[in-house]
């Protein structure tokens, strides 16, 4: 399947960028089988800021990994931006993921030996862009997150909040429509964490990004447009 087929063969319904129906995921077999997700269904609209709330071990991270095509489901159906994921091979997953999804993690996952600009430019360089093009776009994106004067700094020369902004800039530089954020404020103090959430809200409002936030903290989740609660592998409440 070609990249053109991946991006063109789309069937959108009801303005949903994500449509998940009755997905199941388990690890192990027999007596050791652990059901992590049990018939979970979820729709996410374009430009929505959704929080997935749940305690450790509830299945929320597995759900995010399935949404982000890091893991595969055992059964059920998944439409991502109009693409039927069930009909794709695992080899195609990476191409779809690179076009559609960016990730922001709790621990930033920046490369210590590289400065902020190079950390942000790296996805473009890996995608085959020239260094000049990648640097220009990285500097523009760092300006978007308010770090135009810190582009030469390495991660250990930046505060926690600044490092997370670099991580967000790295997620933005490829211009993917969906951002998956896994406990993005977990390594930050409360004030800085709320500043990061405010910035994510601006991305949703000003750039139309669809943001899915994983958290165990109800005060963090309340910043989203909508919250779903996950417990014991099931969605127990949504609102």
PDB file of C-alpha atoms in Angstrom, residues 33 56 58 70 94 160 206:
ATOM      1  CA  UNK A  33      -4.078 -14.295  30.953  1.00  0.00           C
ATOM      2  CA  UNK A  56      -2.384   2.967  37.799  1.00  0.00           C
ATOM      3  CA  UNK A  58      -6.638   0.703  34.998  1.00  0.00           C
ATOM      4  CA  UNK A  70       2.250   1.478  19.495  1.00  0.00           C
ATOM      5  CA  UNK A  94       4.592   3.478  11.417  1.00  0.00           C
ATOM      6  CA  UNK A 160      11.384  21.235  33.738  1.00  0.00           C
ATOM      7  CA  UNK A 206      -5.793  28.214  17.833  1.00  0.00           C
TER       8      UNK A 206
END
